[in-house]
Coordinates of C-alpha atoms in Angstrom, one line a residue:
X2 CA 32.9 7.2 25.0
X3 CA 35.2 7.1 28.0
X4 CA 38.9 6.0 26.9
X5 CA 40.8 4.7 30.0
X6 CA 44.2 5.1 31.2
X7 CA 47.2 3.3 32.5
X8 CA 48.4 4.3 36.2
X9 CA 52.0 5.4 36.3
X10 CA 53.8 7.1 39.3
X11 CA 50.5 8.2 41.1
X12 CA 49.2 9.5 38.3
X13 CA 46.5 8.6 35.0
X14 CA 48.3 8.7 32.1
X15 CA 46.9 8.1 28.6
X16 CA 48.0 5.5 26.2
X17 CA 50.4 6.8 23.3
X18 CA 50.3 3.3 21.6
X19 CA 47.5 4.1 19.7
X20 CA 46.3 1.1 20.2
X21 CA 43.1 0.6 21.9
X22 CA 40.7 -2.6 23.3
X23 CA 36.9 -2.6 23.9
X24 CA 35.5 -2.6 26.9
X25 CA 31.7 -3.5 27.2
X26 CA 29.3 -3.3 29.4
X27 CA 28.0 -7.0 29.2
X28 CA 24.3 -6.8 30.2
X29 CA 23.7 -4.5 26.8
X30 CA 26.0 -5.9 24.6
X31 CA 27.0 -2.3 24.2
X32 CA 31.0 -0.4 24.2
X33 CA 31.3 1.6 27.2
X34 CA 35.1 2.5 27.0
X35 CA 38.5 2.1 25.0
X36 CA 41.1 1.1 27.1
X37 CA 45.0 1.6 26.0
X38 CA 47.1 -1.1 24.8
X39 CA 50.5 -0.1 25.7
X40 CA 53.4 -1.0 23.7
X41 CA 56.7 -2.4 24.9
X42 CA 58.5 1.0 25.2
X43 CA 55.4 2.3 27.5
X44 CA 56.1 -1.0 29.7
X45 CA 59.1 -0.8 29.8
X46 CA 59.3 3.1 30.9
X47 CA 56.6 2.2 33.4
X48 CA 59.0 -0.8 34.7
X49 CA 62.3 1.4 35.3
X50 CA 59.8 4.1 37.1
X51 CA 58.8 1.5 39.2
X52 CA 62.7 0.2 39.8
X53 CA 63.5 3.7 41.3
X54 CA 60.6 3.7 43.4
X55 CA 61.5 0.4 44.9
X56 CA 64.9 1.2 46.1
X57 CA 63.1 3.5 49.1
X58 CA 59.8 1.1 49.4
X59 CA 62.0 -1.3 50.0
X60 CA 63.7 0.2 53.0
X61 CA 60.6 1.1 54.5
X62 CA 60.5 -1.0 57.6
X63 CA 57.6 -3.8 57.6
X64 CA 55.7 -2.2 60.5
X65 CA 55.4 1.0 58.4
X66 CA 54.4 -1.0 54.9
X67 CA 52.0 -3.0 57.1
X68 CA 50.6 0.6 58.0
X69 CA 50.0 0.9 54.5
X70 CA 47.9 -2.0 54.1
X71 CA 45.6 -1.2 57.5
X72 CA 45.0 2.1 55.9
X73 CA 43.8 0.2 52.6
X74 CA 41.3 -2.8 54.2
X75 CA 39.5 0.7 55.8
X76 CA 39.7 2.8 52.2
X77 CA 38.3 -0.8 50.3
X78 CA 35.4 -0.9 52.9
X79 CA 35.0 3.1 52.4
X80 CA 34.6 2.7 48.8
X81 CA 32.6 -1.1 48.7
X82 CA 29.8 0.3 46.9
X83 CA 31.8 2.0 44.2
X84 CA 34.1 -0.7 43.4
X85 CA 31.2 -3.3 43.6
X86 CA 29.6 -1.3 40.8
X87 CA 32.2 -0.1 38.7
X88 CA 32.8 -4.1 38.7
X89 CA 29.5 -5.4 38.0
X90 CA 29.0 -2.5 35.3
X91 CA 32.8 -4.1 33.1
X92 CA 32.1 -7.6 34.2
X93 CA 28.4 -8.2 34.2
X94 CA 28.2 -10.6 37.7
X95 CA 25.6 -9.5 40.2
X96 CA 26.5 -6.9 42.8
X97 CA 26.6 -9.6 45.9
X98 CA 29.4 -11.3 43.6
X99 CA 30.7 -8.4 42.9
X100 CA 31.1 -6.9 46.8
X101 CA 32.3 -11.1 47.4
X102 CA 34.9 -10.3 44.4
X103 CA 35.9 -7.8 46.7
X104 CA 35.9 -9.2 50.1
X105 CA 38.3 -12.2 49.3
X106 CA 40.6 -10.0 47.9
X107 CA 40.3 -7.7 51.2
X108 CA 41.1 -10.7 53.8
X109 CA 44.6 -10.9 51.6
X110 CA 45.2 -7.4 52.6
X111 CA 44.0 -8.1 56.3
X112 CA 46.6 -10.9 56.2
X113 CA 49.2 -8.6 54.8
X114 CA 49.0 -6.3 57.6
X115 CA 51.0 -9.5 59.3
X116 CA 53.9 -8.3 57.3
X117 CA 56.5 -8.1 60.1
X118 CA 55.5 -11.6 61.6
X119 CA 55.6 -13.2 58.3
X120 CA 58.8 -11.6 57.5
X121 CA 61.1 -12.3 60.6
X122 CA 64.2 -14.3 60.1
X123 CA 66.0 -17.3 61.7
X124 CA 68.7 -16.4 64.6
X125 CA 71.2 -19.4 66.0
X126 CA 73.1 -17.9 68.9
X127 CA 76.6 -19.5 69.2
X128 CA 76.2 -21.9 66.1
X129 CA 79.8 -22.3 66.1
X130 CA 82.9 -20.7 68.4
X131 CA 82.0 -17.0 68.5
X132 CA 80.0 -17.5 65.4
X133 CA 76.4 -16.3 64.9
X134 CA 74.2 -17.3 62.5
X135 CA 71.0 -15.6 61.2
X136 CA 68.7 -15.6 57.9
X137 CA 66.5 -12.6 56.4
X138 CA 63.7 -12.1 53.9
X139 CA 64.7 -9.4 51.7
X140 CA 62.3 -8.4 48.5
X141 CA 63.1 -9.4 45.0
X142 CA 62.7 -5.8 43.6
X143 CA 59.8 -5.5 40.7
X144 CA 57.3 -7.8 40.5
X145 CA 55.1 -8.3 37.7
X146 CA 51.2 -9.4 38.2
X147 CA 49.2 -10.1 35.1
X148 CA 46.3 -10.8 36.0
X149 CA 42.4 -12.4 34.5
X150 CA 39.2 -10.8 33.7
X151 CA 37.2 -13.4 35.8
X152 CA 38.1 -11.7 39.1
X153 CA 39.4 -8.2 38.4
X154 CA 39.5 -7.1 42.2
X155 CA 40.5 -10.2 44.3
X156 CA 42.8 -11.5 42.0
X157 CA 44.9 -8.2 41.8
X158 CA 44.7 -8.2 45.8
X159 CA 45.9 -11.3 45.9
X160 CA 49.2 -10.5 44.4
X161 CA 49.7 -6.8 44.9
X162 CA 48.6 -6.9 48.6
X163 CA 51.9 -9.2 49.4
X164 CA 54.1 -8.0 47.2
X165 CA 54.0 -4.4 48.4
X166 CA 54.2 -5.8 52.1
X167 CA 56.9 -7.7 51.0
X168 CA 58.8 -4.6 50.3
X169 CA 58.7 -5.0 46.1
X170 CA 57.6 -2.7 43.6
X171 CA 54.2 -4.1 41.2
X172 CA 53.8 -3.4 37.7
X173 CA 50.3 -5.1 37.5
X174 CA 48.4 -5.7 33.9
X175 CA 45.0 -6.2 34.4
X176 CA 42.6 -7.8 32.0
X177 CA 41.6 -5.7 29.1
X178 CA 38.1 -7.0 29.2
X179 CA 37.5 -5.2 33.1
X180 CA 40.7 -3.1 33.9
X181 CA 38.7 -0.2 35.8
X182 CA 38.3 -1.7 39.1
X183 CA 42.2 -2.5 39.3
X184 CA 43.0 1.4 38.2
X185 CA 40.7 2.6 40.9
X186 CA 42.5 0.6 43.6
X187 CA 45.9 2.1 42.6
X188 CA 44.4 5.0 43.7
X189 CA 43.4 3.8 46.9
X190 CA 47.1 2.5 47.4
X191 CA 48.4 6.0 47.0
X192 CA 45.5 7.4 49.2
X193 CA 46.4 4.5 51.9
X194 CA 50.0 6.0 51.9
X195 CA 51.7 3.8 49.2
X196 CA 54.7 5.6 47.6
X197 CA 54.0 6.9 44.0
X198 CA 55.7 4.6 41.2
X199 CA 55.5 1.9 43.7
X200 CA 52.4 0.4 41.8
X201 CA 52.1 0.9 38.2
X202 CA 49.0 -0.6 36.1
X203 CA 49.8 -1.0 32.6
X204 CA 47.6 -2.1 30.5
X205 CA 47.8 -4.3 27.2
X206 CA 47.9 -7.4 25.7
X207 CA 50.7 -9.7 24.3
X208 CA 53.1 -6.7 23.8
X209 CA 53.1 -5.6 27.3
X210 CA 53.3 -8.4 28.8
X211 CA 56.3 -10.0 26.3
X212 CA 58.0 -6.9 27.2
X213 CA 57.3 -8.0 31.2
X214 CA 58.5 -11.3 30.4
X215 CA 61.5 -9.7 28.7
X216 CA 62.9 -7.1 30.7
X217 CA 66.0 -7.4 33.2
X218 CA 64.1 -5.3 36.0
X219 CA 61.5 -7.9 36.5
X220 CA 62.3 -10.2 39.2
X221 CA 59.1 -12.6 39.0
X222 CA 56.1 -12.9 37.7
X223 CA 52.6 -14.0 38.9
X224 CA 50.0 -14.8 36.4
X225 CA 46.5 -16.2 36.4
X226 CA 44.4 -17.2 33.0
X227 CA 44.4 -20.3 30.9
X228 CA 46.8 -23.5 30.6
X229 CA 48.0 -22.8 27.6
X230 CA 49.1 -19.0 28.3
X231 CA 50.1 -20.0 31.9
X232 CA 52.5 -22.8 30.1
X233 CA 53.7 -20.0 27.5
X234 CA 54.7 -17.0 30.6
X235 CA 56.0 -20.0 33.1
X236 CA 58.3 -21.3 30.5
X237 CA 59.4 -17.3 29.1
X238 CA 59.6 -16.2 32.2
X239 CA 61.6 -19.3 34.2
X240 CA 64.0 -19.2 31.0
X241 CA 64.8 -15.3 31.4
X242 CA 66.1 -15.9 35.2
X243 CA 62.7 -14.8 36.9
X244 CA 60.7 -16.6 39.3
X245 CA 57.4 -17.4 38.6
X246 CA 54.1 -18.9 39.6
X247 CA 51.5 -19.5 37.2
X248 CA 47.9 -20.7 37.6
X249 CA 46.0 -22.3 34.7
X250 CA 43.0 -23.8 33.9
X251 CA 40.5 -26.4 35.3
X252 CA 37.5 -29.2 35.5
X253 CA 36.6 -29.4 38.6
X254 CA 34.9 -32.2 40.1
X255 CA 32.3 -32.8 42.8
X256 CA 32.0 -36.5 43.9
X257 CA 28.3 -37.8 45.2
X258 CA 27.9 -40.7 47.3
X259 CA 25.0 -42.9 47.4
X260 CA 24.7 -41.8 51.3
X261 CA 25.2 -37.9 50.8
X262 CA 22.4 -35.3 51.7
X263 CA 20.8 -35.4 48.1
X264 CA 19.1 -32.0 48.7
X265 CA 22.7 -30.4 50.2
X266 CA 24.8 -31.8 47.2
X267 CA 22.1 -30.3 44.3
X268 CA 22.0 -27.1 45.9
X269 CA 25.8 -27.0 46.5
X270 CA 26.3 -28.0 42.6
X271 CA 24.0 -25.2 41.6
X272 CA 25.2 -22.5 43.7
X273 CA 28.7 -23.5 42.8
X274 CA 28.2 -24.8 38.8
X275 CA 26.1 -21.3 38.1
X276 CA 27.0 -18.5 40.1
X277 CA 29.2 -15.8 38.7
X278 CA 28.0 -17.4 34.8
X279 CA 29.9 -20.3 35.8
X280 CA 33.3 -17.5 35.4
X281 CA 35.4 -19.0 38.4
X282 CA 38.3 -21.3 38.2
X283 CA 37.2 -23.0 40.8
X284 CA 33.5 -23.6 39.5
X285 CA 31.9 -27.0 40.0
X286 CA 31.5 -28.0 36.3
X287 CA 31.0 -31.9 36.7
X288 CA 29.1 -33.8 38.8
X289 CA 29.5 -37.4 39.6
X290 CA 26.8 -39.3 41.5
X291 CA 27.8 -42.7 42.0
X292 CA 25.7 -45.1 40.9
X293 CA 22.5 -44.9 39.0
X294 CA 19.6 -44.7 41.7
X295 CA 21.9 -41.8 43.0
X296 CA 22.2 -40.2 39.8
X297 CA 18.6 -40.3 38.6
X298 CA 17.6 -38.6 42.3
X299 CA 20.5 -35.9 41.8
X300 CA 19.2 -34.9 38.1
X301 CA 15.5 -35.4 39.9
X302 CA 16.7 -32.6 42.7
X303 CA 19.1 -30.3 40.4
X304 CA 16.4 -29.7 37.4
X305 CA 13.8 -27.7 39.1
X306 CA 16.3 -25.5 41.2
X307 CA 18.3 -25.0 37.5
X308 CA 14.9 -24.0 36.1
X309 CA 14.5 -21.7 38.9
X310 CA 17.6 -19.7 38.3
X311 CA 16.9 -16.0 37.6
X312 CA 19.3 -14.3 34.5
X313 CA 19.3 -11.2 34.7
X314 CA 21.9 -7.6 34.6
X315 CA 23.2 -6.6 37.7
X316 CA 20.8 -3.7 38.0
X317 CA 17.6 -5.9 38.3
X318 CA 18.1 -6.5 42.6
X319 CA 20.0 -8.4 44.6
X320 CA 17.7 -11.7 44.2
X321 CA 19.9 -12.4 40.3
X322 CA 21.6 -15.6 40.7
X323 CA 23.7 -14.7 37.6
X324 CA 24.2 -11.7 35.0
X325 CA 25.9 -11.9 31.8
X326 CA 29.0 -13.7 30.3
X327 CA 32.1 -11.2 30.1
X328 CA 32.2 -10.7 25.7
X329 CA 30.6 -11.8 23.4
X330 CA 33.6 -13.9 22.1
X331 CA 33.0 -16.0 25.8
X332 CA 29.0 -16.6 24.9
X333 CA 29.9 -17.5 21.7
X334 CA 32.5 -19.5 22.6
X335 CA 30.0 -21.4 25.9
X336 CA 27.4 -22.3 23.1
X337 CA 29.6 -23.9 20.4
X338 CA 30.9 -26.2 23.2
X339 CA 27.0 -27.1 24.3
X340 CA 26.7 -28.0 20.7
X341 CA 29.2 -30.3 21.1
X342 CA 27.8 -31.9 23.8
X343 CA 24.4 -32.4 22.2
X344 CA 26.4 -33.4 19.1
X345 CA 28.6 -36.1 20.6
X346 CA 25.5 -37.8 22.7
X347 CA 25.2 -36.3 25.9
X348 CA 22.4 -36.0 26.9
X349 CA 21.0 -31.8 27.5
X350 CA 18.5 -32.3 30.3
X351 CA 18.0 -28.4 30.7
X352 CA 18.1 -26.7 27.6
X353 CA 18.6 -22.6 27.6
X354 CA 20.3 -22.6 23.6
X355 CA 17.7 -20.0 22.8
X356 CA 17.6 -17.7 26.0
X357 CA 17.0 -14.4 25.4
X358 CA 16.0 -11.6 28.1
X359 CA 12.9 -8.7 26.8
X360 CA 15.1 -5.7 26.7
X361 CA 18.6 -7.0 26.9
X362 CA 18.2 -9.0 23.7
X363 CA 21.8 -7.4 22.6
X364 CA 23.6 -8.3 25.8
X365 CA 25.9 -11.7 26.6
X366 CA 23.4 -13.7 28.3
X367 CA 23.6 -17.4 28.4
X368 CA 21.3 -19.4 30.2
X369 CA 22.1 -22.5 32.7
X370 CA 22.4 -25.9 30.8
X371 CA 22.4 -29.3 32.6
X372 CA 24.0 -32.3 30.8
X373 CA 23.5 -35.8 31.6
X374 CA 25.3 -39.0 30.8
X375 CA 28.3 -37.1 29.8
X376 CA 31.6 -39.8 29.4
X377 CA 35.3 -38.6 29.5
X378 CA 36.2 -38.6 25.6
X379 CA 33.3 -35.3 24.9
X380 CA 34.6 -32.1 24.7
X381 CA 31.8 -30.5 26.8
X382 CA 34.1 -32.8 29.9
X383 CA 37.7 -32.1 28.5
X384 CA 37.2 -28.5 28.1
X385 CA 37.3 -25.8 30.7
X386 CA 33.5 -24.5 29.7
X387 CA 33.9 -21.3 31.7
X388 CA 30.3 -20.6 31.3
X389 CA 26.6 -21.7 33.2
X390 CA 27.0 -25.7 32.1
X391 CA 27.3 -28.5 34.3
X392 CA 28.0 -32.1 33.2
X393 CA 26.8 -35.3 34.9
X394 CA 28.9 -38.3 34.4
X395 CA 27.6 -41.6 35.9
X396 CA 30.2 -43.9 38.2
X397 CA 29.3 -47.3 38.5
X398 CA 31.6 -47.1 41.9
X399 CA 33.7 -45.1 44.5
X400 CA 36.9 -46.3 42.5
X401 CA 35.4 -45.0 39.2
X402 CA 34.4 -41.5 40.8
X403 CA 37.6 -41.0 42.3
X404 CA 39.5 -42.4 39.0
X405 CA 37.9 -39.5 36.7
X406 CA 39.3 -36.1 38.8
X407 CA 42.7 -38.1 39.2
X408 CA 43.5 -38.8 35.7
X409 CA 41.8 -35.5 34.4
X410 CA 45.0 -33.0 33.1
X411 CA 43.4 -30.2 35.7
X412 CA 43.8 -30.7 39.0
X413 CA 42.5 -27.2 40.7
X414 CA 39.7 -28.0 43.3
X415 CA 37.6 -31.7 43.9
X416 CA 34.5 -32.2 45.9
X417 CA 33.0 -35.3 47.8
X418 CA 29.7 -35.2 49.4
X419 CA 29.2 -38.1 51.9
X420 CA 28.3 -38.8 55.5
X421 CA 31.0 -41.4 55.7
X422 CA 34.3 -40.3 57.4
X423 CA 36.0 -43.1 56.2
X424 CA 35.5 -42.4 52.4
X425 CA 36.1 -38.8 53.0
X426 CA 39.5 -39.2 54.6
X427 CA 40.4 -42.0 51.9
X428 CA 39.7 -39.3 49.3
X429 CA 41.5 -36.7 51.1
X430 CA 44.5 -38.9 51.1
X431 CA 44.5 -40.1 47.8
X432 CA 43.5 -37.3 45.3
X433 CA 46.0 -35.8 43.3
X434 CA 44.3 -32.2 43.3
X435 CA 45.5 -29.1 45.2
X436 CA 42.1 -28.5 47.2
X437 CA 39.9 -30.6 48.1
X438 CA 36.4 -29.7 50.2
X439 CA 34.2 -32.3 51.9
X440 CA 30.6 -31.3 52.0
X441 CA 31.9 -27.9 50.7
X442 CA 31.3 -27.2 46.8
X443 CA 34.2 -24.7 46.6
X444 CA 37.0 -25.0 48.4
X445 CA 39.0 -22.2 48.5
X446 CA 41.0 -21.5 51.4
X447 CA 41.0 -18.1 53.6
X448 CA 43.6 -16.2 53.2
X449 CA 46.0 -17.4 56.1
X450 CA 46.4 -20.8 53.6
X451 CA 47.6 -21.1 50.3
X452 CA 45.2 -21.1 47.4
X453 CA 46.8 -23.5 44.1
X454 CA 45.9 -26.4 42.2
X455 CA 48.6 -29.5 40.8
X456 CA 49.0 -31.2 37.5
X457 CA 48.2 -28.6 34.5
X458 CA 45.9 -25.9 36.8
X459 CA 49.5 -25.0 38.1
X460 CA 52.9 -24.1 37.2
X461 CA 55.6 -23.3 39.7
X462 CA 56.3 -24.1 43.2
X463 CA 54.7 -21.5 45.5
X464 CA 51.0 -20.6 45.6
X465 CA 49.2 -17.6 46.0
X466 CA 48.5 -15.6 49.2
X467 CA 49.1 -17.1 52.8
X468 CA 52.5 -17.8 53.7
X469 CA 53.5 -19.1 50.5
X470 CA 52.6 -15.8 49.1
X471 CA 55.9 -14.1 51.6
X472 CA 58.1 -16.6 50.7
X473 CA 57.3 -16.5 46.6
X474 CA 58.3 -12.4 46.7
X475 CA 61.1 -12.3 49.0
X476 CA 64.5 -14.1 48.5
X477 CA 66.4 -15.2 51.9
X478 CA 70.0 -14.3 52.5
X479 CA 72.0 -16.3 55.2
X480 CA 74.5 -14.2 57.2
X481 CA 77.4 -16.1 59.3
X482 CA 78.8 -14.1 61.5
X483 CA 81.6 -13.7 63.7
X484 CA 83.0 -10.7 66.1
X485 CA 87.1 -11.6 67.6
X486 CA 87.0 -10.4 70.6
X487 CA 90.2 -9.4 72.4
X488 CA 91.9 -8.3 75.9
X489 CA 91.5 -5.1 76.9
X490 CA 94.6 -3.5 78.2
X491 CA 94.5 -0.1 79.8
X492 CA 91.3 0.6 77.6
X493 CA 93.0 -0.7 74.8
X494 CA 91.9 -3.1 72.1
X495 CA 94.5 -5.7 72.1
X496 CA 94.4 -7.5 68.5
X497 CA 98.0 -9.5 69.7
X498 CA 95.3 -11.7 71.9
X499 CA 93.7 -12.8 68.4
X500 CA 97.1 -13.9 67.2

């Protein structure tokens, strides 16, 4: 059995902890690797490493650390089929999601080669008598990422990519569930041209990352997982003098009007509700058709395309609409909270409980489920599902549609399908959710805009990539300036004309 490593000064190096985490390869059910937990004293040697590497990184001017990122977009292309299957094999989703895992993460890179525009500073000529005035970004030193299982490529590259183009140094703990994509591009960052120690990949679980959350070196942390752990590293982290931004959890909503496309809004809610297993934070997981002739035609629409879905490992062809669940902790975890659904009164339209794939019988499949008549108080609707379920809950009106995402706790993405521009622009307007798409299922934006939800999906001020992304990992320092000027006499410097 393969036992992984951590990534520390350019080099593999094994775990001494002697603690170790299973990896699986979801499709089978089987363990295909160990990987290291690290203990506190590995992070924390891993973290001054990375402090002495930063000093010089730091200095490097932004067209040269802008160099470094050109020379990685072409290394990620190089190697797409590799990562995309190293990926799929830890994680279980299909090899298009996997090479789209991939490709979001590689337009935050494309944007980081725009390092020295993003980075220029402020100049005010003259803002007082001889007095100049001018601002600059400077890095906050070593950065820490800790990062989910549910993205193990983009994610990383979404806060590695500007961190090093901001000048800091990353210590980056990846998920223990998928952490061999994010070792394999720390090895493209040193082939791209990246200083070694500049990048460190730790990996671990509460240890390591207490001992991030603890240690003087760190100047901020990003992190990305659930509510309650981005709550617990937002309020360690803030209250130890670092900066931080922290993304939770969420529910996120897609809003169908009586006048919408019917056939556009049931195939956005299934491409959206089930691909990836339903494993993205930004995964349509409710739908609400307003009013009851609208609903009854959206179930009418979304049950044969659900039944149509194809389950299947990674390795079966590119035609897979979705692979396996990531443990089997997450599949156990998907069907107690379908149970609770059918227990509390919803009402399971499609019913895959007892899906089970000839061949794979031991692997983490779960199959697509379609609830109906779901209200607010079930847990099936509270819950972050994180799995191939969507919920249908009926509104009798635009008012009650809108009502439900804006008093939910989560408040990532939202969703309104409609032909009417004046209800879309009202919704835009009024919702209290980070992201919002109008006849788009998911809307996450491209990397030149910020990506971050409100309420409990977020925690901090400044989201991830685009220009929020430069100012989050730099710190900007003010310089007023003024030069006396005197008479020259007789090629002197005459300091008498300052008196």
């Amino acid at each position: 059995m393969q036992e992984l490593t951590h990534f520390i000064n350019g080099n593999h190096v094994n775990g001494t902890s002697g603690r170790f985490s299973n990896v699986y390869n979801p499709a089978i059910g089987e363990v295909q690797a160990q990987c290291p937990m690290a203990s506190d004293y590995e992070t924390n040697e891993a973290v001054k490493e990375a402090a002495k590497a930063q000093v010089a990184w730091g200095a490097t001017n932004p067209q040269r650390r802008a160099r470094v990122m050109m020379a990685m977009v072409g290394l990620i292309n190089l190697n797409m089929e590799k990562l995309a299957e190293a990926l799929s094999r830890e994680h279980g989703k299909t090899l298009p999601d996997a090479k789209g895992d991939l490709q979001r993460g590689l337009e935050v890179i494309e944007y980081c080669i725009g390092a020295p525009q993003m980075l220029k500073g402020e100049y005010t000529d003259d803002a007082g008598p001889g007095i100049d005035m001018f601002s600059m970004r400077q890095p906050l030193g070593v950065v820490a990422a800790i990062m989910p299982f549910n993205f193990p490529a983009m994610m990383p590259l979404w806060h590695v990519g500007p961190a090093l183009a901001c000048g800091n140094a990353v210590v980056l703990k990846p998920s223990e569930r998928d952490p061999s994509v994010p070792l394999m591009l720390a090895e493209l960052f040193v082939e791209a041209g990246l200083p070694k120690g500049v990048f460190q990949v730790v990996n671990g679980d509460k240890e390591a990352v207490d001992a991030l959350l603890c240690s003087e070196l760190i100047q901020g942390v990003s992190f990305v997982g659930s509510t309650p752990v981005a709550q617990y590293i937002y309020s360690r982290a803030t209250a130890n003098g670092k900066r931080a931004q922290c993304f939770g959890g969420a529910k996120n909503h897609l809003v169908v009007m009586p006048d919408a496309d019917i056939d556009q809004a049931a195939d956005a809610l299934v491409g959206s509700g089930y691909g990836a297993a339903g494993e993205r934070c930004m995964a349509v997981s409710v739908a609400v058709p307003v009013g009851e002739e609208t609903a009854d035609r959206l179930i009418e629409k979304l049950v044969p395309r659900i039944e149509r879905l194809r389950v299947a490992p990674y390795t079966s062809g590119d035609d897979v609409d979705f692979g396996p669940v990531v443990t089997p902790e997450s599949k156990e975890r998907i069907l107690d909270l379908i149970q609770s659904g059918v227990d509390q009164g919803a009402e399971l339209v499609v019913d895959n409980r007892n899906f089970t794939l000839q061949g794979y019988e031991n692997g983490f499949f779960v199959g697509p489920h379609l609830f109906d008549r779901v209200t607010p108080d079930m847990d099936i609707y509270k819950k972050e599902i994180f799995g191939p379920v969507l919920s249908c809950v009926r509104a009798g009106s635009y008012e009650e549609a809108i009502g439900l995402a804006m008093h939910h706790e989560y408040g990532n993405g939202v969703a309104i399908f409609t032909r009417d521009g004046d209800t879309a622009r009202d919704f835009t307007h009024r919702i209290n959710i980070g992201m919002v798409g109008i006849n788009v299922p998911i809307p996450v934006p491209l990397a030149y805009h910020t990506f971050g939800g409100w309420k409990k999906s977020m925690f901090g001020d400044l989201n991830q990539h685009g220009p929020d992304s430069f100012r989050f990992y730099t710190r900007t320092k003010t310089v007023t300036a003024r030069w006396p000027s005197g008479i020259k006499e007789g090629g002197e410097f005459n300091f008498r004309a300052m008196e």
